[in-house]
Amino acid sequence: MSVKTMPIADIVKKVLNKEELFLLDVRTEDAFHDWKIESDSFTYVNVPYFDLLDGVESITDQLPNDKEIAVVCAKGGSSEMVAELISEAGYENVYSVEGGMKAWSEHLEPVKVGDLSDGGSVYQFIRIGKGCLSYMVVSKGEAVVIDATRMTDVYKDFAEENNWKITHILDTHLHADHISGGRQLAEETGASYWLPPEDAAEVTFEYNALQDQTKIQAGNAKIDVHALYSPGHTKGSTSFVVDDRYLMTGDILFIDSIGRPDLAGKAEDWVADLRETLYTRYKELSAELLVLPAHFMTMEEWNEDHTIARKLGALFQENHGLNIEDVSEFRKLVTENLPPQPNAYQQIRETNMGKIRPDKEEQREMEVGPNRCAVR
């Protein structure tokens, strides 16, 4: 019996549209609780596939007859086996999720954030399975990509479909939670690659230095990307003000949390920088700027139009990390109450420095798991 499959793109649409789905996750219990496909509209059951090798009779009382059943595993192999067993047990709407959690981790969903004053646009690329956000700023047929993931084909294809030329690629900082696609995308498109020099002391490649008040032009329009030095998550963390409308905060400020300063082992040293950026530098900016972060943590941060964005003034009212008056309390928050560090974060940093060159499969393994860049 051939097994029906469900592409990750279909899963993403169901998440975005808040459609119902019964999801049977056949990974181990630890893997499921650490990281899973999330939606308030989904129903979940977790049973490791090795408990189902002799049949699915033990779980048929949990399976619905009136909903689609999607079976997911790590890579898509075990889910096919379980989906086939469920189909043979008489269930019709059963699917194996193509590529499993690895495909979930790599999917990018482009969403339009808004327009620019010259008629250009800003797009947010949502890496839903990792909580990573990257951006494309477009004007007069030219595009700037910010915080690109290693899935560079998505940006190239999106630009090509719209007859845009990628001219600049920027990283807000040296990433530790995921592998940057910035240098690779620059090589593939001939675009200029930019990185904050304070984060580049150990890099092994050439780059353009993103320094305070750097201006980068896209097209003939006035959509300068102003570099705003904003240390704290890393020493070189840099924010971008685009078109005097948008504030791209990298991993410094999120919608419901703030960035962690410990992934380079510098939490105690950098906590003062983090507070200075959040409580002084950002306070000097317009409250009307729309904050576009490099990550999100929960689905509650999403807007109805599927964007992840909020005005800076609203965050100063609502974000707990921006409302801690006591300096010692703030220091304790960002140095002691931290989530587990991202998987393989040290190897990811070394990859982004150019010190090691893992192959594609090794890069995938390094990135498995949830985003953990925030203090909440």
PDB file of N, CA and C in Angstrom, residues 245-329:
ATOM      1  N   ARG A 245      11.107  53.814   9.159  1.00  0.00           N
ATOM      2  CA  ARG A 245       9.850  53.156   9.518  1.00  0.00           C
ATOM      3  C   ARG A 245      10.055  51.855  10.282  1.00  0.00           C
ATOM      4  N   TYR A 246      11.147  51.177   9.979  1.00  0.00           N
ATOM      5  CA  TYR A 246      11.347  49.832  10.507  1.00  0.00           C
ATOM      6  C   TYR A 246      12.647  49.756  11.299  1.00  0.00           C
ATOM      7  N   LEU A 247      12.608  49.047  12.433  1.00  0.00           N
ATOM      8  CA  LEU A 247      13.790  48.820  13.255  1.00  0.00           C
ATOM      9  C   LEU A 247      14.070  47.324  13.303  1.00  0.00           C
ATOM     10  N   MET A 248      15.154  46.914  12.648  1.00  0.00           N
ATOM     11  CA  MET A 248      15.546  45.510  12.664  1.00  0.00           C
ATOM     12  C   MET A 248      16.533  45.310  13.802  1.00  0.00           C
ATOM     13  N   THR A 249      16.098  44.563  14.821  1.00  0.00           N
ATOM     14  CA  THR A 249      16.815  44.511  16.093  1.00  0.00           C
ATOM     15  C   THR A 249      17.716  43.288  16.248  1.00  0.00           C
ATOM     16  N   GLY A 250      17.779  42.423  15.251  1.00  0.00           N
ATOM     17  CA  GLY A 250      18.603  41.235  15.383  1.00  0.00           C
ATOM     18  C   GLY A 250      18.176  40.415  16.577  1.00  0.00           C
ATOM     19  N   ASP A 251      19.152  40.002  17.400  1.00  0.00           N
ATOM     20  CA  ASP A 251      18.845  39.202  18.593  1.00  0.00           C
ATOM     21  C   ASP A 251      18.918  40.022  19.866  1.00  0.00           C
ATOM     22  N   ILE A 252      18.793  41.336  19.750  1.00  0.00           N
ATOM     23  CA  ILE A 252      18.827  42.210  20.925  1.00  0.00           C
ATOM     24  C   ILE A 252      17.444  42.317  21.569  1.00  0.00           C
ATOM     25  N   LEU A 253      16.437  42.560  20.751  1.00  0.00           N
ATOM     26  CA  LEU A 253      15.077  42.767  21.255  1.00  0.00           C
ATOM     27  C   LEU A 253      14.093  41.951  20.423  1.00  0.00           C
ATOM     28  N   PHE A 254      13.262  41.169  21.121  1.00  0.00           N
ATOM     29  CA  PHE A 254      12.212  40.397  20.482  1.00  0.00           C
ATOM     30  C   PHE A 254      10.858  40.963  20.899  1.00  0.00           C
ATOM     31  N   ILE A 255       9.792  40.368  20.419  1.00  0.00           N
ATOM     32  CA  ILE A 255       8.457  40.896  20.721  1.00  0.00           C
ATOM     33  C   ILE A 255       8.099  40.690  22.193  1.00  0.00           C
ATOM     34  N   ASP A 256       8.421  39.526  22.721  1.00  0.00           N
ATOM     35  CA  ASP A 256       8.011  39.205  24.087  1.00  0.00           C
ATOM     36  C   ASP A 256       9.194  38.865  24.988  1.00  0.00           C
ATOM     37  N   SER A 257      10.388  39.248  24.575  1.00  0.00           N
ATOM     38  CA  SER A 257      11.578  38.883  25.343  1.00  0.00           C
ATOM     39  C   SER A 257      12.744  39.749  24.881  1.00  0.00           C
ATOM     40  N   ILE A 258      13.913  39.522  25.488  1.00  0.00           N
ATOM     41  CA  ILE A 258      15.123  40.227  25.087  1.00  0.00           C
ATOM     42  C   ILE A 258      16.229  39.207  24.811  1.00  0.00           C
ATOM     43  N   GLY A 259      17.303  39.645  24.154  1.00  0.00           N
ATOM     44  CA  GLY A 259      18.375  38.738  23.778  1.00  0.00           C
ATOM     45  C   GLY A 259      19.233  38.321  24.959  1.00  0.00           C
ATOM     46  N   ARG A 260      19.803  37.122  24.849  1.00  0.00           N
ATOM     47  CA  ARG A 260      20.693  36.627  25.892  1.00  0.00           C
ATOM     48  C   ARG A 260      22.134  36.994  25.544  1.00  0.00           C
ATOM     49  N   PRO A 261      22.964  37.353  26.530  1.00  0.00           N
ATOM     50  CA  PRO A 261      24.334  37.780  26.242  1.00  0.00           C
ATOM     51  C   PRO A 261      25.393  36.718  26.526  1.00  0.00           C
ATOM     52  N   ASP A 262      24.982  35.446  26.651  1.00  0.00           N
ATOM     53  CA  ASP A 262      25.916  34.451  27.179  1.00  0.00           C
ATOM     54  C   ASP A 262      26.480  33.489  26.144  1.00  0.00           C
ATOM     55  N   LEU A 263      26.053  33.558  24.875  1.00  0.00           N
ATOM     56  CA  LEU A 263      26.438  32.513  23.931  1.00  0.00           C
ATOM     57  C   LEU A 263      27.895  32.600  23.493  1.00  0.00           C
ATOM     58  N   ALA A 264      28.566  33.676  23.836  1.00  0.00           N
ATOM     59  CA  ALA A 264      30.012  33.726  23.604  1.00  0.00           C
ATOM     60  C   ALA A 264      30.760  33.642  24.936  1.00  0.00           C
ATOM     61  N   GLY A 265      30.025  33.249  25.998  1.00  0.00           N
ATOM     62  CA  GLY A 265      30.635  33.136  27.313  1.00  0.00           C
ATOM     63  C   GLY A 265      30.891  34.475  27.964  1.00  0.00           C
ATOM     64  N   LYS A 266      30.108  35.493  27.595  1.00  0.00           N
ATOM     65  CA  LYS A 266      30.393  36.854  28.069  1.00  0.00           C
ATOM     66  C   LYS A 266      29.200  37.481  28.791  1.00  0.00           C
ATOM     67  N   ALA A 267      28.365  36.685  29.419  1.00  0.00           N
ATOM     68  CA  ALA A 267      27.151  37.228  30.026  1.00  0.00           C
ATOM     69  C   ALA A 267      27.453  38.332  31.028  1.00  0.00           C
ATOM     70  N   GLU A 268      28.370  38.084  31.949  1.00  0.00           N
ATOM     71  CA  GLU A 268      28.678  39.079  32.976  1.00  0.00           C
ATOM     72  C   GLU A 268      29.301  40.332  32.361  1.00  0.00           C
ATOM     73  N   ASP A 269      30.116  40.148  31.319  1.00  0.00           N
ATOM     74  CA  ASP A 269      30.792  41.280  30.696  1.00  0.00           C
ATOM     75  C   ASP A 269      29.841  42.126  29.860  1.00  0.00           C
ATOM     76  N   TRP A 270      28.866  41.493  29.226  1.00  0.00           N
ATOM     77  CA  TRP A 270      28.045  42.188  28.240  1.00  0.00           C
ATOM     78  C   TRP A 270      26.683  42.643  28.747  1.00  0.00           C
ATOM     79  N   VAL A 271      26.340  42.285  29.985  1.00  0.00           N
ATOM     80  CA  VAL A 271      25.022  42.652  30.484  1.00  0.00           C
ATOM     81  C   VAL A 271      24.842  44.166  30.518  1.00  0.00           C
ATOM     82  N   ALA A 272      25.908  44.913  30.817  1.00  0.00           N
ATOM     83  CA  ALA A 272      25.811  46.379  30.841  1.00  0.00           C
ATOM     84  C   ALA A 272      25.566  46.926  29.438  1.00  0.00           C
ATOM     85  N   ASP A 273      26.227  46.324  28.436  1.00  0.00           N
ATOM     86  CA  ASP A 273      25.996  46.730  27.050  1.00  0.00           C
ATOM     87  C   ASP A 273      24.546  46.482  26.650  1.00  0.00           C
ATOM     88  N   LEU A 274      24.024  45.319  27.045  1.00  0.00           N
ATOM     89  CA  LEU A 274      22.643  44.967  26.702  1.00  0.00           C
ATOM     90  C   LEU A 274      21.669  45.979  27.287  1.00  0.00           C
ATOM     91  N   ARG A 275      21.873  46.326  28.541  1.00  0.00           N
ATOM     92  CA  ARG A 275      20.973  47.295  29.175  1.00  0.00           C
ATOM     93  C   ARG A 275      21.114  48.674  28.527  1.00  0.00           C
ATOM     94  N   GLU A 276      22.338  49.068  28.219  1.00  0.00           N
ATOM     95  CA  GLU A 276      22.559  50.372  27.581  1.00  0.00           C
ATOM     96  C   GLU A 276      21.822  50.451  26.245  1.00  0.00           C
ATOM     97  N   THR A 277      21.891  49.364  25.468  1.00  0.00           N
ATOM     98  CA  THR A 277      21.203  49.352  24.172  1.00  0.00           C
ATOM     99  C   THR A 277      19.696  49.436  24.347  1.00  0.00           C
ATOM    100  N   LEU A 278      19.152  48.599  25.217  1.00  0.00           N
ATOM    101  CA  LEU A 278      17.696  48.521  25.382  1.00  0.00           C
ATOM    102  C   LEU A 278      17.104  49.739  26.064  1.00  0.00           C
ATOM    103  N   TYR A 279      17.795  50.231  27.093  1.00  0.00           N
ATOM    104  CA  TYR A 279      17.198  51.262  27.937  1.00  0.00           C
ATOM    105  C   TYR A 279      17.632  52.681  27.574  1.00  0.00           C
ATOM    106  N   THR A 280      18.691  52.818  26.776  1.00  0.00           N
ATOM    107  CA  THR A 280      19.156  54.155  26.403  1.00  0.00           C
ATOM    108  C   THR A 280      19.121  54.354  24.889  1.00  0.00           C
ATOM    109  N   ARG A 281      19.846  53.525  24.152  1.00  0.00           N
ATOM    110  CA  ARG A 281      19.920  53.705  22.698  1.00  0.00           C
ATOM    111  C   ARG A 281      18.547  53.590  22.038  1.00  0.00           C
ATOM    112  N   TYR A 282      17.806  52.538  22.393  1.00  0.00           N
ATOM    113  CA  TYR A 282      16.486  52.350  21.787  1.00  0.00           C
ATOM    114  C   TYR A 282      15.481  53.403  22.260  1.00  0.00           C
ATOM    115  N   LYS A 283      15.666  53.907  23.486  1.00  0.00           N
ATOM    116  CA  LYS A 283      14.766  54.939  24.012  1.00  0.00           C
ATOM    117  C   LYS A 283      14.864  56.229  23.211  1.00  0.00           C
ATOM    118  N   GLU A 284      16.008  56.442  22.572  1.00  0.00           N
ATOM    119  CA  GLU A 284      16.215  57.660  21.797  1.00  0.00           C
ATOM    120  C   GLU A 284      15.559  57.581  20.418  1.00  0.00           C
ATOM    121  N   LEU A 285      15.099  56.400  20.037  1.00  0.00           N
ATOM    122  CA  LEU A 285      14.484  56.208  18.717  1.00  0.00           C
ATOM    123  C   LEU A 285      13.000  56.525  18.764  1.00  0.00           C
ATOM    124  N   SER A 286      12.404  56.689  17.594  1.00  0.00           N
ATOM    125  CA  SER A 286      10.975  56.968  17.498  1.00  0.00           C
ATOM    126  C   SER A 286      10.157  55.775  17.984  1.00  0.00           C
ATOM    127  N   ALA A 287       9.167  56.058  18.809  1.00  0.00           N
ATOM    128  CA  ALA A 287       8.278  55.004  19.309  1.00  0.00           C
ATOM    129  C   ALA A 287       7.435  54.404  18.195  1.00  0.00           C
ATOM    130  N   GLU A 288       7.378  55.081  17.025  1.00  0.00           N
ATOM    131  CA  GLU A 288       6.565  54.619  15.907  1.00  0.00           C
ATOM    132  C   GLU A 288       7.288  53.611  15.021  1.00  0.00           C
ATOM    133  N   LEU A 289       8.593  53.390  15.260  1.00  0.00           N
ATOM    134  CA  LEU A 289       9.317  52.402  14.470  1.00  0.00           C
ATOM    135  C   LEU A 289       8.723  51.017  14.692  1.00  0.00           C
ATOM    136  N   LEU A 290       8.574  50.263  13.613  1.00  0.00           N
ATOM    137  CA  LEU A 290       8.057  48.905  13.705  1.00  0.00           C
ATOM    138  C   LEU A 290       9.225  47.948  13.936  1.00  0.00           C
ATOM    139  N   VAL A 291       9.237  47.294  15.082  1.00  0.00           N
ATOM    140  CA  VAL A 291      10.332  46.398  15.437  1.00  0.00           C
ATOM    141  C   VAL A 291      10.202  45.085  14.678  1.00  0.00           C
ATOM    142  N   LEU A 292      11.284  44.711  13.978  1.00  0.00           N
ATOM    143  CA  LEU A 292      11.358  43.461  13.228  1.00  0.00           C
ATOM    144  C   LEU A 292      12.541  42.664  13.787  1.00  0.00           C
ATOM    145  N   PRO A 293      12.289  41.703  14.663  1.00  0.00           N
ATOM    146  CA  PRO A 293      13.379  40.967  15.309  1.00  0.00           C
ATOM    147  C   PRO A 293      13.910  39.829  14.442  1.00  0.00           C
ATOM    148  N   ALA A 294      14.992  39.214  14.887  1.00  0.00           N
ATOM    149  CA  ALA A 294      15.574  38.082  14.154  1.00  0.00           C
ATOM    150  C   ALA A 294      15.039  36.742  14.639  1.00  0.00           C
ATOM    151  N   HIS A 295      14.214  36.763  15.705  1.00  0.00           N
ATOM    152  CA  HIS A 295      13.639  35.521  16.208  1.00  0.00           C
ATOM    153  C   HIS A 295      12.274  35.772  16.827  1.00  0.00           C
ATOM    154  N   PHE A 296      11.515  34.699  16.969  1.00  0.00           N
ATOM    155  CA  PHE A 296      10.315  34.725  17.791  1.00  0.00           C
ATOM    156  C   PHE A 296      10.323  33.460  18.644  1.00  0.00           C
ATOM    157  N   MET A 297       9.557  33.480  19.742  1.00  0.00           N
ATOM    158  CA  MET A 297       9.554  32.334  20.658  1.00  0.00           C
ATOM    159  C   MET A 297       8.254  31.553  20.600  1.00  0.00           C
ATOM    160  N   THR A 298       7.111  32.251  20.563  1.00  0.00           N
ATOM    161  CA  THR A 298       5.823  31.566  20.630  1.00  0.00           C
ATOM    162  C   THR A 298       4.876  32.122  19.564  1.00  0.00           C
ATOM    163  N   MET A 299       3.828  31.350  19.290  1.00  0.00           N
ATOM    164  CA  MET A 299       2.841  31.768  18.296  1.00  0.00           C
ATOM    165  C   MET A 299       2.065  32.997  18.764  1.00  0.00           C
ATOM    166  N   GLU A 300       2.078  33.273  20.067  1.00  0.00           N
ATOM    167  CA  GLU A 300       1.371  34.453  20.578  1.00  0.00           C
ATOM    168  C   GLU A 300       1.979  35.755  20.048  1.00  0.00           C
ATOM    169  N   GLU A 301       3.201  35.681  19.549  1.00  0.00           N
ATOM    170  CA  GLU A 301       3.865  36.881  19.033  1.00  0.00           C
ATOM    171  C   GLU A 301       3.433  37.220  17.607  1.00  0.00           C
ATOM    172  N   TRP A 302       2.671  36.341  16.978  1.00  0.00           N
ATOM    173  CA  TRP A 302       2.246  36.559  15.591  1.00  0.00           C
ATOM    174  C   TRP A 302       1.072  37.526  15.530  1.00  0.00           C
ATOM    175  N   ASN A 303       1.052  38.331  14.478  1.00  0.00           N
ATOM    176  CA  ASN A 303      -0.079  39.207  14.200  1.00  0.00           C
ATOM    177  C   ASN A 303      -1.080  38.481  13.306  1.00  0.00           C
ATOM    178  N   GLU A 304      -2.255  39.058  13.148  1.00  0.00           N
ATOM    179  CA  GLU A 304      -3.289  38.437  12.323  1.00  0.00           C
ATOM    180  C   GLU A 304      -2.861  38.284  10.867  1.00  0.00           C
ATOM    181  N   ASP A 305      -1.984  39.179  10.391  1.00  0.00           N
ATOM    182  CA  ASP A 305      -1.521  39.095   9.003  1.00  0.00           C
ATOM    183  C   ASP A 305      -0.302  38.175   8.866  1.00  0.00           C
ATOM    184  N   HIS A 306       0.000  37.428   9.934  1.00  0.00           N
ATOM    185  CA  HIS A 306       1.083  36.435   9.977  1.00  0.00           C
ATOM    186  C   HIS A 306       2.471  37.054  10.113  1.00  0.00           C
ATOM    187  N   THR A 307       2.568  38.360  10.259  1.00  0.00           N
ATOM    188  CA  THR A 307       3.866  38.986  10.506  1.00  0.00           C
ATOM    189  C   THR A 307       4.192  38.902  11.995  1.00  0.00           C
ATOM    190  N   ILE A 308       5.470  39.056  12.303  1.00  0.00           N
ATOM    191  CA  ILE A 308       5.926  39.102  13.691  1.00  0.00           C
ATOM    192  C   ILE A 308       6.599  40.453  13.860  1.00  0.00           C
ATOM    193  N   ALA A 309       5.851  41.418  14.359  1.00  0.00           N
ATOM    194  CA  ALA A 309       6.308  42.806  14.412  1.00  0.00           C
ATOM    195  C   ALA A 309       5.454  43.580  15.402  1.00  0.00           C
ATOM    196  N   ARG A 310       6.051  44.595  16.036  1.00  0.00           N
ATOM    197  CA  ARG A 310       5.312  45.443  16.949  1.00  0.00           C
ATOM    198  C   ARG A 310       6.000  46.790  17.018  1.00  0.00           C
ATOM    199  N   LYS A 311       5.255  47.853  17.236  1.00  0.00           N
ATOM    200  CA  LYS A 311       5.868  49.174  17.348  1.00  0.00           C
ATOM    201  C   LYS A 311       6.727  49.248  18.613  1.00  0.00           C
ATOM    202  N   LEU A 312       7.819  49.989  18.494  1.00  0.00           N
ATOM    203  CA  LEU A 312       8.775  50.089  19.589  1.00  0.00           C
ATOM    204  C   LEU A 312       8.105  50.650  20.844  1.00  0.00           C
ATOM    205  N   GLY A 313       7.263  51.648  20.668  1.00  0.00           N
ATOM    206  CA  GLY A 313       6.574  52.237  21.819  1.00  0.00           C
ATOM    207  C   GLY A 313       5.723  51.222  22.560  1.00  0.00           C
ATOM    208  N   ALA A 314       5.079  50.323  21.823  1.00  0.00           N
ATOM    209  CA  ALA A 314       4.252  49.286  22.450  1.00  0.00           C
ATOM    210  C   ALA A 314       5.117  48.313  23.241  1.00  0.00           C
ATOM    211  N   LEU A 315       6.303  47.993  22.714  1.00  0.00           N
ATOM    212  CA  LEU A 315       7.185  47.063  23.427  1.00  0.00           C
ATOM    213  C   LEU A 315       7.706  47.670  24.721  1.00  0.00           C
ATOM    214  N   PHE A 316       7.942  48.989  24.730  1.00  0.00           N
ATOM    215  CA  PHE A 316       8.386  49.623  25.972  1.00  0.00           C
ATOM    216  C   PHE A 316       7.288  49.591  27.040  1.00  0.00           C
ATOM    217  N   GLN A 317       6.066  49.368  26.619  1.00  0.00           N
ATOM    218  CA  GLN A 317       4.967  49.238  27.573  1.00  0.00           C
ATOM    219  C   GLN A 317       4.717  47.785  27.960  1.00  0.00           C
ATOM    220  N   GLU A 318       4.916  46.857  27.006  1.00  0.00           N
ATOM    221  CA  GLU A 318       4.456  45.485  27.190  1.00  0.00           C
ATOM    222  C   GLU A 318       5.560  44.474  27.463  1.00  0.00           C
ATOM    223  N   ASN A 319       6.776  44.709  26.998  1.00  0.00           N
ATOM    224  CA  ASN A 319       7.845  43.725  27.101  1.00  0.00           C
ATOM    225  C   ASN A 319       8.499  43.823  28.486  1.00  0.00           C
ATOM    226  N   HIS A 320       8.412  42.746  29.248  1.00  0.00           N
ATOM    227  CA  HIS A 320       8.934  42.745  30.619  1.00  0.00           C
ATOM    228  C   HIS A 320      10.421  43.105  30.656  1.00  0.00           C
ATOM    229  N   GLY A 321      11.182  42.646  29.655  1.00  0.00           N
ATOM    230  CA  GLY A 321      12.612  42.899  29.638  1.00  0.00           C
ATOM    231  C   GLY A 321      12.977  44.357  29.486  1.00  0.00           C
ATOM    232  N   LEU A 322      12.022  45.189  29.069  1.00  0.00           N
ATOM    233  CA  LEU A 322      12.258  46.627  28.910  1.00  0.00           C
ATOM    234  C   LEU A 322      11.736  47.432  30.097  1.00  0.00           C
ATOM    235  N   ASN A 323      11.281  46.732  31.119  1.00  0.00           N
ATOM    236  CA  ASN A 323      10.645  47.434  32.241  1.00  0.00           C
ATOM    237  C   ASN A 323      11.165  46.978  33.598  1.00  0.00           C
ATOM    238  N   ILE A 324      12.468  46.724  33.660  1.00  0.00           N
ATOM    239  CA  ILE A 324      13.090  46.327  34.921  1.00  0.00           C
ATOM    240  C   ILE A 324      13.954  47.489  35.401  1.00  0.00           C
ATOM    241  N   GLU A 325      13.446  48.258  36.343  1.00  0.00           N
ATOM    242  CA  GLU A 325      14.149  49.461  36.790  1.00  0.00           C
ATOM    243  C   GLU A 325      15.410  49.134  37.579  1.00  0.00           C
ATOM    244  N   ASP A 326      15.366  48.103  38.392  1.00  0.00           N
ATOM    245  CA  ASP A 326      16.501  47.750  39.232  1.00  0.00           C
ATOM    246  C   ASP A 326      17.596  47.075  38.406  1.00  0.00           C
ATOM    247  N   VAL A 327      18.780  47.667  38.404  1.00  0.00           N
ATOM    248  CA  VAL A 327      19.881  47.160  37.578  1.00  0.00           C
ATOM    249  C   VAL A 327      20.305  45.763  38.013  1.00  0.00           C
ATOM    250  N   SER A 328      20.345  45.519  39.314  1.00  0.00           N
ATOM    251  CA  SER A 328      20.759  44.198  39.805  1.00  0.00           C
ATOM    252  C   SER A 328      19.741  43.129  39.429  1.00  0.00           C
ATOM    253  N   GLU A 329      18.458  43.486  39.428  1.00  0.00           N
ATOM    254  CA  GLU A 329      17.424  42.545  39.007  1.00  0.00           C
ATOM    255  C   GLU A 329      17.570  42.215  37.522  1.00  0.00           C
TER     256      GLU A 329
END
